[in-house]
mmCIF file of C-alpha atoms in Angstrom:
data_model
loop_
_atom_site.group_PDB
_atom_site.id
_atom_site.type_symbol
_atom_site.label_atom_id
_atom_site.label_comp_id
_atom_site.label_asym_id
_atom_site.label_seq_id
_atom_site.Cartn_x
_atom_site.Cartn_y
_atom_site.Cartn_z
ATOM 1 C CA MET A 141 -3.066 -7.952 0.735
ATOM 2 C CA LYS A 142 -3.008 -10.050 3.888
ATOM 3 C CA THR A 143 -3.298 -8.454 7.294
ATOM 4 C CA LEU A 144 0.227 -7.554 8.273
ATOM 5 C CA LEU A 145 1.342 -8.738 11.685
ATOM 6 C CA VAL A 146 4.721 -7.595 12.909
ATOM 7 C CA MET A 147 4.886 -8.985 16.410
ATOM 8 C CA THR A 148 7.763 -8.739 18.818
ATOM 9 C CA ALA A 149 8.394 -9.280 22.509
ATOM 10 C CA LEU A 150 11.099 -9.161 25.133
ATOM 11 C CA ALA A 151 12.589 -12.499 26.143
ATOM 12 C CA GLY A 152 11.334 -13.630 29.546
ATOM 13 C CA VAL A 153 10.401 -16.488 31.786
ATOM 14 C CA VAL A 154 8.489 -19.162 29.855
ATOM 15 C CA SER A 155 6.826 -22.058 31.644
ATOM 16 C CA ALA A 156 7.647 -25.532 30.368
ATOM 17 C CA GLN A 157 3.932 -26.328 30.142
ATOM 18 C CA ASP A 158 3.505 -23.423 27.679
ATOM 19 C CA SER A 159 5.863 -25.000 25.153
ATOM 20 C CA GLY A 160 4.091 -26.042 21.956
ATOM 21 C CA LEU A 161 0.762 -24.405 22.815
ATOM 22 C CA LYS A 162 -1.024 -22.296 20.216
ATOM 23 C CA ALA A 163 -1.728 -18.636 20.818
ATOM 24 C CA ARG A 164 -5.391 -19.091 21.756
ATOM 25 C CA GLU A 165 -4.470 -21.859 24.201
ATOM 26 C CA LEU A 166 -1.860 -19.610 25.782
ATOM 27 C CA PHE A 167 -4.324 -16.708 25.933
ATOM 28 C CA TYR A 168 -6.765 -18.797 27.979
ATOM 29 C CA ALA A 169 -4.096 -20.698 29.933
ATOM 30 C CA PRO A 170 -4.943 -21.001 33.643
ATOM 31 C CA ALA A 171 -2.992 -18.941 36.117
ATOM 32 C CA GLN A 172 -0.018 -20.477 37.843
ATOM 33 C CA ASP A 173 1.082 -20.014 41.426
ATOM 34 C CA SER A 174 4.010 -17.675 40.970
ATOM 35 C CA GLN A 175 5.414 -18.694 44.343
ATOM 36 C CA PRO A 176 5.110 -22.480 44.685
ATOM 37 C CA GLN A 177 5.561 -23.805 48.184
ATOM 38 C CA THR A 178 8.904 -25.433 48.852
ATOM 39 C CA ALA A 179 10.694 -26.864 51.825
ATOM 40 C CA PRO A 180 12.165 -24.246 54.207
ATOM 41 C CA LYS A 181 15.707 -23.197 53.416
ATOM 42 C CA LYS A 182 18.420 -21.767 55.574
ATOM 43 C CA VAL A 183 18.653 -18.002 55.325
ATOM 44 C CA ALA A 184 21.858 -16.923 53.608
ATOM 45 C CA PRO A 185 23.697 -13.758 54.677
ATOM 46 C CA ALA A 186 22.432 -10.651 52.925
ATOM 47 C CA ARG A 187 24.434 -9.597 49.885
ATOM 48 C CA LYS A 188 24.701 -6.304 48.102
ATOM 49 C CA PRO A 189 22.253 -6.204 45.133
ATOM 50 C CA THR A 190 23.806 -6.521 41.702
ATOM 51 C CA THR A 191 23.055 -4.234 38.769
ATOM 52 C CA MET A 192 21.169 -7.036 36.988
ATOM 53 C CA GLN A 193 17.925 -8.012 38.675
ATOM 54 C CA VAL A 194 15.563 -10.850 37.823
ATOM 55 C CA ALA A 195 12.111 -9.578 36.867
ATOM 56 C CA ASN A 196 9.112 -10.590 38.914
ATOM 57 C CA VAL A 197 7.087 -13.402 37.435
ATOM 58 C CA ALA A 198 3.402 -13.000 36.551
ATOM 59 C CA ASN A 199 1.008 -15.949 36.714
ATOM 60 C CA VAL A 200 -0.056 -15.965 33.041
ATOM 61 C CA PRO A 201 1.547 -15.271 29.649
ATOM 62 C CA LEU A 202 0.771 -11.815 28.255
ATOM 63 C CA GLY A 203 -1.904 -12.172 25.593
ATOM 64 C CA LEU A 204 -3.978 -9.970 23.312
ATOM 65 C CA ARG A 205 -7.004 -10.869 21.188
ATOM 66 C CA TYR A 206 -8.160 -8.472 18.506
ATOM 67 C CA SER A 207 -10.923 -8.599 15.926
ATOM 68 C CA VAL A 208 -12.310 -6.312 13.248
ATOM 69 C CA LEU A 209 -16.018 -5.589 13.684
ATOM 70 C CA LYS A 210 -18.071 -4.543 10.659
ATOM 71 C CA ARG A 211 -21.496 -2.933 10.921
ATOM 72 C CA ASP A 212 -24.011 -5.010 8.999
ATOM 73 C CA ALA A 213 -27.373 -4.131 7.392
ATOM 74 C CA THR A 214 -29.102 -4.414 10.789
ATOM 75 C CA GLU A 215 -26.702 -1.837 12.277
ATOM 76 C CA LYS A 216 -25.064 -4.523 14.416
ATOM 77 C CA PHE A 217 -21.278 -4.905 14.603
ATOM 78 C CA VAL A 218 -20.102 -8.457 13.852
ATOM 79 C CA GLU A 219 -16.626 -9.959 13.625
ATOM 80 C CA THR A 220 -15.318 -10.126 10.084
ATOM 81 C CA ASP A 221 -12.189 -11.476 8.445
ATOM 82 C CA ALA A 222 -9.403 -8.911 8.849
ATOM 83 C CA ASP A 223 -8.034 -10.013 5.459
ATOM 84 C CA THR A 224 -11.169 -8.687 3.771
ATOM 85 C CA THR A 225 -10.766 -5.962 1.171
ATOM 86 C CA PHE A 226 -13.155 -3.370 2.554
ATOM 87 C CA ARG A 227 -15.221 -1.146 0.283
ATOM 88 C CA SER A 228 -16.118 2.513 0.254
ATOM 89 C CA GLY A 229 -18.738 3.191 2.928
ATOM 90 C CA ASP A 230 -17.917 0.147 5.057
ATOM 91 C CA ARG A 231 -18.062 0.967 8.765
ATOM 92 C CA ILE A 232 -15.758 -0.885 11.118
ATOM 93 C CA ARG A 233 -14.217 -0.753 14.557
ATOM 94 C CA LEU A 234 -11.493 -2.674 16.393
ATOM 95 C CA SER A 235 -12.196 -4.809 19.453
ATOM 96 C CA VAL A 236 -9.268 -5.615 21.762
ATOM 97 C CA ASP A 237 -9.123 -7.944 24.768
ATOM 98 C CA SER A 238 -6.279 -8.751 27.152
ATOM 99 C CA ASN A 239 -5.936 -11.904 29.247
ATOM 100 C CA SER A 240 -4.617 -9.923 32.204
ATOM 101 C CA SER A 241 -4.434 -6.369 33.474
ATOM 102 C CA GLY A 242 -2.033 -4.128 31.586
ATOM 103 C CA TYR A 243 -1.631 -0.992 29.507
ATOM 104 C CA LEU A 244 -2.853 -0.632 25.926
ATOM 105 C CA TYR A 245 -1.720 1.902 23.326
ATOM 106 C CA VAL A 246 -3.224 2.119 19.824
ATOM 107 C CA VAL A 247 -2.142 4.562 17.108
ATOM 108 C CA SER A 248 -2.993 4.887 13.419
ATOM 109 C CA GLN A 249 -0.786 6.118 10.591
ATOM 110 C CA GLY A 250 -2.119 8.817 8.307
ATOM 111 C CA SER A 251 -1.118 9.680 4.741
ATOM 112 C CA SER A 252 1.502 12.096 6.127
ATOM 113 C CA GLY A 253 3.298 9.192 7.764
ATOM 114 C CA ASN A 254 2.666 10.484 11.282
ATOM 115 C CA TRP A 255 0.985 8.310 13.896
ATOM 116 C CA ARG A 256 -2.207 9.561 15.590
ATOM 117 C CA LEU A 257 -3.442 8.368 18.962
ATOM 118 C CA LEU A 258 -6.628 6.267 19.005
ATOM 119 C CA PHE A 259 -6.388 4.726 22.490
ATOM 120 C CA PRO A 260 -6.354 5.958 25.180
ATOM 121 C CA SER A 261 -9.043 8.493 24.358
ATOM 122 C CA ALA A 262 -11.148 10.931 26.335
ATOM 123 C CA GLU A 263 -14.271 8.956 25.366
ATOM 124 C CA ALA A 264 -13.078 5.742 27.045
ATOM 125 C CA GLN A 265 -12.338 5.270 30.734
ATOM 126 C CA GLY A 266 -11.760 8.965 31.272
ATOM 127 C CA GLY A 267 -8.580 8.835 29.218
ATOM 128 C CA SER A 268 -6.899 5.982 31.065
ATOM 129 C CA ASN A 269 -5.177 3.239 29.060
ATOM 130 C CA HIS A 270 -5.151 0.749 31.925
ATOM 131 C CA ILE A 271 -7.185 -2.308 30.900
ATOM 132 C CA GLU A 272 -8.493 -5.294 32.811
ATOM 133 C CA LYS A 273 -9.084 -8.900 31.883
ATOM 134 C CA GLY A 274 -12.596 -9.529 30.575
ATOM 135 C CA LEU A 275 -13.294 -5.925 29.549
ATOM 136 C CA SER A 276 -13.264 -5.478 25.763
ATOM 137 C CA GLN A 277 -11.972 -2.181 24.419
ATOM 138 C CA GLN A 278 -13.865 -0.831 21.406
ATOM 139 C CA ILE A 279 -11.815 1.458 19.180
ATOM 140 C CA PRO A 280 -13.080 4.066 18.394
ATOM 141 C CA ALA A 281 -14.980 4.164 21.689
ATOM 142 C CA GLY A 282 -18.653 4.934 22.208
ATOM 143 C CA ASN A 283 -21.866 3.560 20.751
ATOM 144 C CA LYS A 284 -21.335 5.487 17.518
ATOM 145 C CA GLY A 285 -17.575 5.002 17.324
ATOM 146 C CA GLN A 286 -16.526 3.662 13.925
ATOM 147 C CA PHE A 287 -14.129 4.057 11.015
ATOM 148 C CA VAL A 288 -15.740 4.761 7.639
ATOM 149 C CA PHE A 289 -13.809 3.904 4.486
ATOM 150 C CA ASP A 290 -13.890 6.698 1.920
ATOM 151 C CA ASP A 291 -13.582 6.565 -1.878
ATOM 152 C CA GLU A 292 -9.786 6.598 -1.861
ATOM 153 C CA ALA A 293 -8.339 3.080 -2.017
ATOM 154 C CA GLY A 294 -5.383 2.296 0.183
ATOM 155 C CA THR A 295 -4.253 0.633 3.394
ATOM 156 C CA GLU A 296 -5.088 1.746 6.916
ATOM 157 C CA LYS A 297 -2.249 1.019 9.345
ATOM 158 C CA LEU A 298 -2.723 0.491 13.063
ATOM 159 C CA PHE A 299 -0.046 -0.125 15.691
ATOM 160 C CA LEU A 300 -0.933 -1.771 19.007
ATOM 161 C CA VAL A 301 1.240 -2.029 22.108
ATOM 162 C CA LEU A 302 0.297 -4.069 25.186
ATOM 163 C CA THR A 303 2.478 -3.989 28.288
ATOM 164 C CA ARG A 304 2.247 -5.067 31.912
ATOM 165 C CA GLN A 305 3.915 -1.832 32.998
ATOM 166 C CA PRO A 306 3.361 1.674 31.566
ATOM 167 C CA GLU A 307 5.531 2.480 28.531
ATOM 168 C CA PRO A 308 7.439 5.656 29.594
ATOM 169 C CA ASP A 309 8.198 7.057 26.122
ATOM 170 C CA LEU A 310 4.588 6.738 24.989
ATOM 171 C CA ASP A 311 3.232 8.106 28.259
ATOM 172 C CA LYS A 312 5.358 11.237 27.870
ATOM 173 C CA LEU A 313 3.821 11.809 24.448
ATOM 174 C CA ILE A 314 0.184 11.267 25.342
ATOM 175 C CA TYR A 315 -0.171 12.290 28.991
ATOM 176 C CA SER A 316 0.406 15.508 30.910
ATOM 177 C CA ILE A 317 3.385 14.589 33.093
ATOM 178 C CA ASP A 318 4.957 16.786 35.772
ATOM 179 C CA SER A 319 8.662 17.312 36.432
ATOM 180 C CA ARG A 320 8.825 14.202 38.624
ATOM 181 C CA GLY A 321 7.659 12.034 35.747
ATOM 182 C CA ALA A 322 4.215 11.495 37.272
ATOM 183 C CA HIS A 323 0.901 11.808 35.476
ATOM 184 C CA THR A 324 -1.276 14.745 36.368
ATOM 185 C CA SER A 325 -5.047 14.560 36.759
ATOM 186 C CA ALA A 326 -4.834 11.181 38.483
ATOM 187 C CA GLY A 327 -2.871 9.725 35.594
ATOM 188 C CA THR A 328 -5.462 10.377 32.907
ATOM 189 C CA GLY A 329 -4.657 13.892 31.695
ATOM 190 C CA LEU A 330 -4.377 13.453 27.941
ATOM 191 C CA MET A 331 -2.301 15.873 25.926
ATOM 192 C CA ALA A 332 -4.362 18.146 23.674
ATOM 193 C CA SER A 333 -2.518 16.912 20.575
ATOM 194 C CA ALA A 334 -0.920 13.511 21.063
ATOM 195 C CA LYS A 335 1.243 12.435 18.146
ATOM 196 C CA VAL A 336 3.703 9.567 17.955
ATOM 197 C CA GLY A 337 6.690 9.722 15.619
ATOM 198 C CA ASN A 338 8.070 6.956 13.450
ATOM 199 C CA ASP A 339 11.171 6.854 15.641
ATOM 200 C CA VAL A 340 9.150 5.757 18.677
ATOM 201 C CA VAL A 341 7.172 3.164 16.730
ATOM 202 C CA ASN A 342 10.323 1.748 15.133
ATOM 203 C CA ARG A 343 12.143 1.625 18.466
ATOM 204 C CA LEU A 344 9.326 -0.345 20.056
ATOM 205 C CA ARG A 345 9.469 -2.817 17.169
ATOM 206 C CA ASP A 346 13.240 -3.125 17.386
ATOM 207 C CA GLU A 347 13.378 -3.617 21.146
ATOM 208 C CA VAL A 348 11.625 -6.967 20.953
ATOM 209 C CA LYS A 349 12.068 -10.093 18.883
ATOM 210 C CA SER A 350 9.379 -11.694 16.704
ATOM 211 C CA ARG A 351 10.535 -15.219 17.535
ATOM 212 C CA ASP A 352 9.373 -14.688 21.116
ATOM 213 C CA LEU A 353 5.727 -14.201 20.116
ATOM 214 C CA VAL A 354 3.069 -16.756 19.253
ATOM 215 C CA PHE A 355 0.146 -15.730 17.047
ATOM 216 C CA GLU A 356 -2.881 -17.494 15.645
ATOM 217 C CA LYS A 357 -5.694 -16.422 13.351
ATOM 218 C CA VAL A 358 -9.022 -18.057 14.209
ATOM 219 C CA ASP A 359 -11.937 -18.342 11.783
ATOM 220 C CA GLU A 360 -14.504 -20.828 13.054
ATOM 221 C CA MET A 361 -17.953 -21.366 14.522
ATOM 222 C CA LYS A 362 -18.277 -21.685 18.309
ATOM 223 C CA GLU A 363 -21.181 -23.181 20.222
ATOM 224 C CA GLN A 364 -22.019 -21.118 23.289
ATOM 225 C CA ALA A 365 -23.396 -22.259 26.642
ATOM 226 C CA ASP A 366 -26.953 -21.325 25.616
ATOM 227 C CA GLY A 367 -26.729 -23.554 22.540
ATOM 228 C CA GLN A 368 -26.369 -20.641 20.119
ATOM 229 C CA VAL A 369 -23.666 -20.820 17.467
ATOM 230 C CA LYS A 370 -21.421 -17.795 17.036
ATOM 231 C CA ALA A 371 -18.698 -17.145 14.487
ATOM 232 C CA GLU A 372 -15.288 -16.231 15.869
ATOM 233 C CA LYS A 373 -13.019 -14.310 13.509
ATOM 234 C CA ALA A 374 -10.114 -13.005 15.544
ATOM 235 C CA THR A 375 -6.345 -12.970 15.934
ATOM 236 C CA TYR A 376 -4.554 -13.996 19.116
ATOM 237 C CA VAL A 377 -1.087 -12.645 19.882
ATOM 238 C CA VAL A 378 0.744 -13.935 22.951
ATOM 239 C CA ASN A 379 4.083 -13.313 24.576
ATOM 240 C CA PRO A 380 4.678 -16.538 26.579
ATOM 241 C CA SER A 381 6.851 -14.582 29.007
ATOM 242 C CA ARG A 382 5.472 -14.413 32.534
ATOM 243 C CA THR A 383 7.758 -11.587 33.617
ATOM 244 C CA ASP A 384 6.203 -8.361 34.862
ATOM 245 C CA ASP A 385 8.007 -6.351 32.164
ATOM 246 C CA ALA A 386 6.639 -8.422 29.261
ATOM 247 C CA ARG A 387 5.212 -6.578 26.283
ATOM 248 C CA LEU A 388 4.039 -7.206 22.752
ATOM 249 C CA VAL A 389 3.493 -5.050 19.681
ATOM 250 C CA VAL A 390 1.298 -5.654 16.661
ATOM 251 C CA ASP A 391 1.039 -3.951 13.270
ATOM 252 C CA VAL A 392 -2.347 -4.334 11.582
ATOM 253 C CA ALA A 393 -2.931 -3.314 7.968
ATOM 254 C CA LEU A 394 -6.515 -3.060 6.710
ATOM 255 C CA LYS A 395 -6.870 -2.904 2.940
ATOM 256 C CA HIS A 396 -9.750 -1.112 1.251
ATOM 257 C CA GLY A 397 -10.722 -0.643 -2.358
ATOM 258 C CA LYS A 398 -13.293 1.607 -4.006
#
């Protein structure tokens, strides 16, 4: 079974220079000046704001890179093909990178059909799900964090959400929030038992459209600056929108046999 990618995103502002670019190219696209200098204009009389507002524009598309890391015989985690059929005893983890600051949510679906929170977690960043460009998130977190496939064959399902702004419905489920809608404990107070229902996951999928996302699976060798050659096995998912309310969602299915 191939890795399942169900990717959707809100329509937004797309730069003309982004048209036709592949996902990895968009992920590493240079920042644009969101406020290009123009000739002075006459100031028009102030008008009453309308109910529809134009979203602010960010300087890069919203992009996510994820890879599956498998622990090898030397106890080192290395990127492996996500389409692999994993075997009993295989130890893996997920590595996620964003091309800009944002908010990451990762849940997994158990045999009961309920979704369980994997990120944010108390072991990473004190429970905060705010992520920065250039800082890889390892899921599960910690030096010993890993998933171990058991003897029961099946498919492990993960659901990832990346947004530029916090996702209110998810935050209410996973954080301690006071009556004003604000996070307690400096925004990182995780609920003791954070569960996400199918209704929330399905709504997030339905709110965005797959045609607005660009994705690319990369499986190649890369020469690094020090002359070493490193294999890259990863998937890039990008929402070309540069609006500050851009988001993307990804379903990942990992198959394992006995």
